PDB file of C-alpha atoms in Angstrom:
ATOM      1  CA  UNK A   1      72.436   3.058   3.855  1.00  0.00           C
ATOM      2  CA  UNK A   2      69.308   1.016   2.765  1.00  0.00           C
ATOM      3  CA  UNK A   3      66.836   3.536   3.449  1.00  0.00           C
ATOM      4  CA  UNK A   4      68.493   6.287   1.509  1.00  0.00           C
ATOM      5  CA  UNK A   5      68.814   3.683  -1.498  1.00  0.00           C
ATOM      6  CA  UNK A   6      65.381   3.110  -0.613  1.00  0.00           C
ATOM      7  CA  UNK A   7      64.286   7.414  -1.004  1.00  0.00           C
ATOM      8  CA  UNK A   8      66.570   7.337  -3.974  1.00  0.00           C
ATOM      9  CA  UNK A   9      64.743   4.198  -6.119  1.00  0.00           C
ATOM     10  CA  UNK A  10      61.154   6.085  -5.217  1.00  0.00           C
ATOM     11  CA  UNK A  11      62.535   9.256  -6.370  1.00  0.00           C
ATOM     12  CA  UNK A  12      63.592   7.585  -9.877  1.00  0.00           C
ATOM     13  CA  UNK A  13      59.772   6.840 -10.680  1.00  0.00           C
ATOM     14  CA  UNK A  14      57.869  10.321 -10.932  1.00  0.00           C
ATOM     15  CA  UNK A  15      55.289   8.909 -12.996  1.00  0.00           C
ATOM     16  CA  UNK A  16      51.143   7.672 -12.506  1.00  0.00           C
ATOM     17  CA  UNK A  17      48.881   5.787 -14.428  1.00  0.00           C
ATOM     18  CA  UNK A  18      47.044   7.863 -17.285  1.00  0.00           C
ATOM     19  CA  UNK A  19      43.293   7.629 -15.700  1.00  0.00           C
ATOM     20  CA  UNK A  20      42.218  10.829 -16.718  1.00  0.00           C
ATOM     21  CA  UNK A  21      41.459  11.446 -20.724  1.00  0.00           C
ATOM     22  CA  UNK A  22      43.883  14.180 -22.336  1.00  0.00           C
ATOM     23  CA  UNK A  23      40.974  16.636 -23.339  1.00  0.00           C
ATOM     24  CA  UNK A  24      38.904  16.466 -19.976  1.00  0.00           C
ATOM     25  CA  UNK A  25      39.971  16.764 -16.383  1.00  0.00           C
ATOM     26  CA  UNK A  26      37.474  15.645 -13.636  1.00  0.00           C
ATOM     27  CA  UNK A  27      38.339  17.769 -10.095  1.00  0.00           C
ATOM     28  CA  UNK A  28      38.999  13.733  -9.381  1.00  0.00           C
ATOM     29  CA  UNK A  29      41.786  13.869 -11.776  1.00  0.00           C
ATOM     30  CA  UNK A  30      43.387  17.554 -11.036  1.00  0.00           C
ATOM     31  CA  UNK A  31      43.391  16.891  -7.522  1.00  0.00           C
ATOM     32  CA  UNK A  32      44.911  13.429  -8.196  1.00  0.00           C
ATOM     33  CA  UNK A  33      48.074  15.232 -10.375  1.00  0.00           C
ATOM     34  CA  UNK A  34      48.493  17.741  -7.802  1.00  0.00           C
ATOM     35  CA  UNK A  35      48.921  14.381  -5.208  1.00  0.00           C
ATOM     36  CA  UNK A  36      51.689  14.039  -7.336  1.00  0.00           C
ATOM     37  CA  UNK A  37      52.893  17.447  -8.092  1.00  0.00           C
ATOM     38  CA  UNK A  38      53.699  17.255  -4.554  1.00  0.00           C
ATOM     39  CA  UNK A  39      55.107  13.541  -4.332  1.00  0.00           C
ATOM     40  CA  UNK A  40      57.792  14.915  -6.808  1.00  0.00           C
ATOM     41  CA  UNK A  41      58.455  18.173  -5.432  1.00  0.00           C
ATOM     42  CA  UNK A  42      59.038  16.951  -2.121  1.00  0.00           C
ATOM     43  CA  UNK A  43      61.452  14.347  -3.602  1.00  0.00           C
ATOM     44  CA  UNK A  44      63.167  17.555  -4.934  1.00  0.00           C
ATOM     45  CA  UNK A  45      63.177  19.040  -1.554  1.00  0.00           C
ATOM     46  CA  UNK A  46      64.280  15.638   0.267  1.00  0.00           C
ATOM     47  CA  UNK A  47      67.171  15.794  -2.181  1.00  0.00           C
ATOM     48  CA  UNK A  48      68.600  18.899  -1.416  1.00  0.00           C
ATOM     49  CA  UNK A  49      68.589  18.255   2.152  1.00  0.00           C
ATOM     50  CA  UNK A  50      71.335  15.769   1.630  1.00  0.00           C
ATOM     51  CA  UNK A  51      73.377  17.433  -0.776  1.00  0.00           C
ATOM     52  CA  UNK A  52      73.320  20.210   1.118  1.00  0.00           C
ATOM     53  CA  UNK A  53      73.725  18.865   4.411  1.00  0.00           C
ATOM     54  CA  UNK A  54      77.745  17.290   5.597  1.00  0.00           C
ATOM     55  CA  UNK A  55      76.812  14.048   6.827  1.00  0.00           C
ATOM     56  CA  UNK A  56      76.870  11.993   3.746  1.00  0.00           C
ATOM     57  CA  UNK A  57      80.225  11.098   1.639  1.00  0.00           C
ATOM     58  CA  UNK A  58      79.968  12.282  -1.517  1.00  0.00           C
ATOM     59  CA  UNK A  59      79.474   8.762  -3.429  1.00  0.00           C
ATOM     60  CA  UNK A  60      76.463   9.249  -1.528  1.00  0.00           C
ATOM     61  CA  UNK A  61      75.393  12.950  -2.655  1.00  0.00           C
ATOM     62  CA  UNK A  62      76.672  11.777  -6.516  1.00  0.00           C
ATOM     63  CA  UNK A  63      73.478   9.237  -6.563  1.00  0.00           C
ATOM     64  CA  UNK A  64      71.480  11.942  -5.121  1.00  0.00           C
ATOM     65  CA  UNK A  65      72.119  14.074  -7.181  1.00  0.00           C
ATOM     66  CA  UNK A  66      71.148  11.637 -10.082  1.00  0.00           C
ATOM     67  CA  UNK A  67      68.175  11.203  -8.819  1.00  0.00           C
ATOM     68  CA  UNK A  68      66.904  14.482  -8.407  1.00  0.00           C
ATOM     69  CA  UNK A  69      68.075  15.698 -11.920  1.00  0.00           C
ATOM     70  CA  UNK A  70      65.437  12.479 -13.218  1.00  0.00           C
ATOM     71  CA  UNK A  71      63.019  15.322 -11.725  1.00  0.00           C
ATOM     72  CA  UNK A  72      63.056  17.591 -14.418  1.00  0.00           C
ATOM     73  CA  UNK A  73      62.821  17.554 -18.005  1.00  0.00           C
ATOM     74  CA  UNK A  74      65.836  17.362 -20.007  1.00  0.00           C
ATOM     75  CA  UNK A  75      67.464  15.742 -16.538  1.00  0.00           C
ATOM     76  CA  UNK A  76      69.600  19.056 -16.746  1.00  0.00           C
ATOM     77  CA  UNK A  77      70.619  18.854 -20.459  1.00  0.00           C
ATOM     78  CA  UNK A  78      69.999  20.941 -23.442  1.00  0.00           C
ATOM     79  CA  UNK A  79      65.872  19.305 -23.702  1.00  0.00           C
ATOM     80  CA  UNK A  80      63.068  19.224 -26.417  1.00  0.00           C
ATOM     81  CA  UNK A  81      59.961  20.778 -24.647  1.00  0.00           C
ATOM     82  CA  UNK A  82      56.771  19.108 -25.581  1.00  0.00           C
ATOM     83  CA  UNK A  83      55.785  21.938 -27.718  1.00  0.00           C
ATOM     84  CA  UNK A  84      59.078  20.984 -29.984  1.00  0.00           C
ATOM     85  CA  UNK A  85      61.123  23.531 -28.838  1.00  0.00           C
ATOM     86  CA  UNK A  86      64.611  23.621 -28.316  1.00  0.00           C
ATOM     87  CA  UNK A  87      65.443  24.509 -25.015  1.00  0.00           C
ATOM     88  CA  UNK A  88      69.053  24.444 -22.718  1.00  0.00           C
ATOM     89  CA  UNK A  89      69.388  23.242 -19.744  1.00  0.00           C
ATOM     90  CA  UNK A  90      67.398  23.736 -16.925  1.00  0.00           C
ATOM     91  CA  UNK A  91      67.448  26.816 -14.776  1.00  0.00           C
ATOM     92  CA  UNK A  92      67.507  27.264 -11.426  1.00  0.00           C
ATOM     93  CA  UNK A  93      67.272  30.968 -10.219  1.00  0.00           C
ATOM     94  CA  UNK A  94      69.302  31.568  -6.822  1.00  0.00           C
ATOM     95  CA  UNK A  95      69.241  34.515  -4.768  1.00  0.00           C
ATOM     96  CA  UNK A  96      70.850  36.186  -1.491  1.00  0.00           C
ATOM     97  CA  UNK A  97      70.614  39.448   0.982  1.00  0.00           C
ATOM     98  CA  UNK A  98      73.514  42.193   0.431  1.00  0.00           C
ATOM     99  CA  UNK A  99      73.116  45.267   1.324  1.00  0.00           C
ATOM    100  CA  UNK A 100      69.536  45.431   2.320  1.00  0.00           C
ATOM    101  CA  UNK A 101      68.466  43.626  -1.291  1.00  0.00           C
ATOM    102  CA  UNK A 102      67.892  40.510  -2.748  1.00  0.00           C
ATOM    103  CA  UNK A 103      70.739  39.868  -5.144  1.00  0.00           C
ATOM    104  CA  UNK A 104      69.045  36.855  -8.135  1.00  0.00           C
ATOM    105  CA  UNK A 105      71.266  35.394 -10.675  1.00  0.00           C
ATOM    106  CA  UNK A 106      70.214  32.003 -12.915  1.00  0.00           C
ATOM    107  CA  UNK A 107      72.262  28.652 -13.612  1.00  0.00           C
ATOM    108  CA  UNK A 108      72.046  26.066 -14.876  1.00  0.00           C
ATOM    109  CA  UNK A 109      70.827  23.034 -12.473  1.00  0.00           C
ATOM    110  CA  UNK A 110      73.675  20.770 -12.824  1.00  0.00           C
ATOM    111  CA  UNK A 111      75.940  23.625 -11.405  1.00  0.00           C
ATOM    112  CA  UNK A 112      73.254  24.491  -8.695  1.00  0.00           C
ATOM    113  CA  UNK A 113      73.475  20.960  -7.674  1.00  0.00           C
ATOM    114  CA  UNK A 114      77.248  20.985  -7.956  1.00  0.00           C
ATOM    115  CA  UNK A 115      77.300  24.332  -5.941  1.00  0.00           C
ATOM    116  CA  UNK A 116      75.426  22.833  -3.060  1.00  0.00           C
ATOM    117  CA  UNK A 117      77.423  20.047  -2.734  1.00  0.00           C
ATOM    118  CA  UNK A 118      80.850  22.495  -2.248  1.00  0.00           C
ATOM    119  CA  UNK A 119      79.061  25.446  -0.121  1.00  0.00           C
ATOM    120  CA  UNK A 120      81.953  26.218   2.842  1.00  0.00           C
ATOM    121  CA  UNK A 121      79.846  25.817   5.110  1.00  0.00           C
ATOM    122  CA  UNK A 122      80.384  23.368   8.161  1.00  0.00           C
ATOM    123  CA  UNK A 123      76.315  22.212   7.655  1.00  0.00           C
ATOM    124  CA  UNK A 124      74.249  23.545   5.441  1.00  0.00           C
ATOM    125  CA  UNK A 125      69.907  22.802   6.224  1.00  0.00           C
ATOM    126  CA  UNK A 126      67.531  23.093   3.217  1.00  0.00           C
ATOM    127  CA  UNK A 127      64.117  22.608   4.227  1.00  0.00           C
ATOM    128  CA  UNK A 128      60.814  23.388   2.960  1.00  0.00           C
ATOM    129  CA  UNK A 129      59.375  26.869   5.349  1.00  0.00           C
ATOM    130  CA  UNK A 130      55.676  26.451   4.471  1.00  0.00           C
ATOM    131  CA  UNK A 131      53.496  24.044   1.986  1.00  0.00           C
ATOM    132  CA  UNK A 132      53.668  24.018  -1.351  1.00  0.00           C
ATOM    133  CA  UNK A 133      50.588  25.663  -3.891  1.00  0.00           C
ATOM    134  CA  UNK A 134      50.394  24.548  -7.182  1.00  0.00           C
ATOM    135  CA  UNK A 135      48.270  26.778  -9.385  1.00  0.00           C
ATOM    136  CA  UNK A 136      45.159  25.694 -12.299  1.00  0.00           C
ATOM    137  CA  UNK A 137      46.956  22.771 -14.028  1.00  0.00           C
ATOM    138  CA  UNK A 138      45.742  24.326 -17.232  1.00  0.00           C
ATOM    139  CA  UNK A 139      46.210  21.662 -20.638  1.00  0.00           C
ATOM    140  CA  UNK A 140      48.773  22.937 -23.683  1.00  0.00           C
ATOM    141  CA  UNK A 141      48.984  21.068 -26.764  1.00  0.00           C
ATOM    142  CA  UNK A 142      49.165  16.974 -25.735  1.00  0.00           C
ATOM    143  CA  UNK A 143      50.019  18.002 -22.619  1.00  0.00           C
ATOM    144  CA  UNK A 144      49.526  19.596 -18.995  1.00  0.00           C
ATOM    145  CA  UNK A 145      51.048  22.581 -17.178  1.00  0.00           C
ATOM    146  CA  UNK A 146      51.018  24.666 -13.934  1.00  0.00           C
ATOM    147  CA  UNK A 147      53.339  26.557 -12.093  1.00  0.00           C
ATOM    148  CA  UNK A 148      54.310  24.679  -8.321  1.00  0.00           C
ATOM    149  CA  UNK A 149      55.247  27.350  -5.331  1.00  0.00           C
ATOM    150  CA  UNK A 150      57.197  26.455  -2.500  1.00  0.00           C
ATOM    151  CA  UNK A 151      59.230  28.809   0.284  1.00  0.00           C
ATOM    152  CA  UNK A 152      62.390  26.877   0.864  1.00  0.00           C
ATOM    153  CA  UNK A 153      64.707  27.854   3.982  1.00  0.00           C
ATOM    154  CA  UNK A 154      68.742  28.014   3.739  1.00  0.00           C
ATOM    155  CA  UNK A 155      70.741  27.918   6.644  1.00  0.00           C
ATOM    156  CA  UNK A 156      74.341  27.887   7.039  1.00  0.00           C
ATOM    157  CA  UNK A 157      76.514  27.022   9.849  1.00  0.00           C
ATOM    158  CA  UNK A 158      80.156  27.968  10.894  1.00  0.00           C
ATOM    159  CA  UNK A 159      82.754  26.573  12.691  1.00  0.00           C
ATOM    160  CA  UNK A 160      82.902  23.437  15.498  1.00  0.00           C
ATOM    161  CA  UNK A 161      79.903  25.198  17.481  1.00  0.00           C
ATOM    162  CA  UNK A 162      77.630  25.375  14.427  1.00  0.00           C
ATOM    163  CA  UNK A 163      77.252  28.932  15.201  1.00  0.00           C
ATOM    164  CA  UNK A 164      74.160  30.653  12.355  1.00  0.00           C
ATOM    165  CA  UNK A 165      75.912  32.699  10.062  1.00  0.00           C
ATOM    166  CA  UNK A 166      73.122  32.871   7.485  1.00  0.00           C
ATOM    167  CA  UNK A 167      69.632  31.795   7.085  1.00  0.00           C
ATOM    168  CA  UNK A 168      66.815  32.922   4.464  1.00  0.00           C
ATOM    169  CA  UNK A 169      63.544  32.227   3.016  1.00  0.00           C
ATOM    170  CA  UNK A 170      62.857  32.064  -0.511  1.00  0.00           C
ATOM    171  CA  UNK A 171      59.772  31.849  -2.351  1.00  0.00           C
ATOM    172  CA  UNK A 172      59.933  30.166  -5.780  1.00  0.00           C
ATOM    173  CA  UNK A 173      58.210  29.121  -8.926  1.00  0.00           C
ATOM    174  CA  UNK A 174      58.327  25.489 -10.278  1.00  0.00           C
ATOM    175  CA  UNK A 175      57.334  25.366 -13.565  1.00  0.00           C
ATOM    176  CA  UNK A 176      55.654  22.219 -13.918  1.00  0.00           C
ATOM    177  CA  UNK A 177      55.061  19.822 -16.717  1.00  0.00           C
ATOM    178  CA  UNK A 178      52.706  16.826 -17.123  1.00  0.00           C
ATOM    179  CA  UNK A 179      53.578  14.814 -20.462  1.00  0.00           C
ATOM    180  CA  UNK A 180      51.523  11.321 -21.739  1.00  0.00           C
ATOM    181  CA  UNK A 181      53.905   9.022 -22.345  1.00  0.00           C
ATOM    182  CA  UNK A 182      54.080   5.081 -22.840  1.00  0.00           C
ATOM    183  CA  UNK A 183      56.487   2.264 -22.423  1.00  0.00           C
ATOM    184  CA  UNK A 184      56.992  -1.673 -22.160  1.00  0.00           C
ATOM    185  CA  UNK A 185      57.064  -1.087 -18.380  1.00  0.00           C
ATOM    186  CA  UNK A 186      54.365   1.447 -16.972  1.00  0.00           C
ATOM    187  CA  UNK A 187      51.714   1.289 -20.101  1.00  0.00           C
ATOM    188  CA  UNK A 188      50.252   4.528 -20.570  1.00  0.00           C
ATOM    189  CA  UNK A 189      50.700   6.876 -18.189  1.00  0.00           C
ATOM    190  CA  UNK A 190      51.266  10.828 -16.985  1.00  0.00           C
ATOM    191  CA  UNK A 191      55.161  11.556 -16.162  1.00  0.00           C
ATOM    192  CA  UNK A 192      55.557  14.388 -14.261  1.00  0.00           C
ATOM    193  CA  UNK A 193      59.103  16.839 -14.714  1.00  0.00           C
ATOM    194  CA  UNK A 194      59.749  19.884 -12.950  1.00  0.00           C
ATOM    195  CA  UNK A 195      61.312  22.750 -15.236  1.00  0.00           C
ATOM    196  CA  UNK A 196      62.722  25.885 -14.907  1.00  0.00           C
ATOM    197  CA  UNK A 197      62.827  27.562 -11.383  1.00  0.00           C
ATOM    198  CA  UNK A 198      62.655  31.615 -10.414  1.00  0.00           C
ATOM    199  CA  UNK A 199      62.983  32.833  -7.803  1.00  0.00           C
ATOM    200  CA  UNK A 200      59.889  35.550  -6.839  1.00  0.00           C
ATOM    201  CA  UNK A 201      60.850  37.094  -3.242  1.00  0.00           C
ATOM    202  CA  UNK A 202      63.818  36.217  -0.476  1.00  0.00           C
ATOM    203  CA  UNK A 203      63.853  37.445   3.187  1.00  0.00           C
ATOM    204  CA  UNK A 204      66.728  37.069   5.493  1.00  0.00           C
ATOM    205  CA  UNK A 205      65.734  35.915   8.732  1.00  0.00           C
TER     206      UNK A 205
END
């Protein structure tokens, strides 16, 4: 339990010192941004594996759900983007293979996490199937945006013998915001927040 809570506490902080100037990014600055985005994605993946698995109580999963939401802009609720536009809560696109075709649908992030917890499998495994990729970071107003590509493996098991019933690998694109913030505790810093997640392709394996 101590290990779980330490991971959660670490996941709540998704920011780092603003050593780069907003108007100019060096190669070192860009790599630092990419490294931090990668850390946040790893936090999200870790949260998903715990929410989908059956080893932890609903109380523990509630903590991890809140931790996951804090990694996203608006924390799953309606939000105002860095350009001042009002948006609905972050959307998560999901997919499955039916009759050989990929079926996609979008749902609110909060709903996705709740549904993940309630999946009717004896065990669910969500893992990173391949290393993530982060596109070139570009400036928009006073902040930066990027797209992170991940490859996620989903496995669902049934019965007491844990027979695998369904598995696939999905390529997903995640909108990323790198936002300048200033507060009493951290001072001036860049804060990484994830945005909408889109399914690119799903392959059943």
